[in-house]
Amino acid sequence: MSIKTLKSSLKNLLNSYPDIYDKKEEFSVEFDYALEIAAGLDKKSALLGKDISDEQEKYIKEIFMRRFKTREPLARLLGFCIFMGEKFKVNAHTLIPRPETELLVRTAVEKIKINDFKSVLDIGTGSGCIACMIARNTNAQVLGLDISTEALQVALDNAMSLELINKAIFRKSDIFSSIDYIHGEKFDLIVSNPPYIPKHIKPSLQTEVRDYEPELALFTEDEYGIENYEKIISQAKNYLKPGGETIFELGANQSQLVSDLFLYHGFGDIELYKDVSGNDRVICARSL
Ligand code: GLN
């Protein structure tokens, strides 16, 4: 079957599920993703009128049938997503990497290059996408931490398939619990995309996130979603080398609160970076 025919038959099917996507173009984006992950084909192949095999067609159809019926996220149905052009394994224990997180990685990579940083700590590494993409794009070694053994297994699989095994390494740790700073285990840079969604807004989240993404990776107990930033910032100086920096991804309306936490705990040179929607998405501060 040609890719075009498959796409239009799925589009017809979609008419029975009008609430799945906010905009029609979102289906096209997901279809291209599925094509790339399931059949290794890019958008151009469709334009060139390429065919896919019967098995590939059946697989992609099944995936979208389930997607439309259950609203399970596409990446979870496929078991993979694309982040910064690379294929990452994901499962029920890992948050699906978001496009916004690219800004966190790009900012971290820039800082590492400018300052010639050699060691990076990624707290709450999940699928390992941040740790891997920093390791891939710099000379630094990245240690990814997670409290979830299952997530660490996924991170390790991703580092292995990207051939980053000595540059991105992983350890089980509840924030800093397994880092031995007293014996000198210190880092140039701490990076984290911690859980930052206050639990009380859970009912307002879209089904894909609310029902399928790991709670451990998403939610905080406090009202503003900042408890993990506070836990990290209040101890970070012990784990940073002199002049070391900390970079976080931020959720909605958190930049002022997190800036204040940094200032209170002896950090300065605070910088904020906006995402494509104009929201403060990444914050960076230096240990003074
Ligand atoms: N950005 C994710 C979302 O909006 C949340 C990620 C996080 O809590 N760190 O669903």
CSV table of C-alpha atoms in Angstrom, one decimal, residues 112 117-120 134-135 138-142 167-168:
chain,number,residue,atom,x,y,z
A,112,ILE,CA,29.6,23.2,28.9
A,117,PHE,CA,33.0,21.8,31.9
A,118,LYS,CA,33.9,18.1,32.2
A,119,SER,CA,31.4,16.6,34.6
A,120,VAL,CA,27.6,16.9,34.6
A,134,ILE,CA,24.5,16.3,26.4
A,135,ALA,CA,27.1,13.4,26.2
A,138,THR,CA,30.0,17.7,24.4
A,139,ASN,CA,33.2,16.2,25.8
A,140,ALA,CA,31.7,16.0,29.3
A,141,GLN,CA,30.8,12.8,31.1
A,142,VAL,CA,27.2,12.8,32.3
A,167,LYS,CA,30.1,9.1,28.4
A,168,ALA,CA,26.5,8.8,29.8
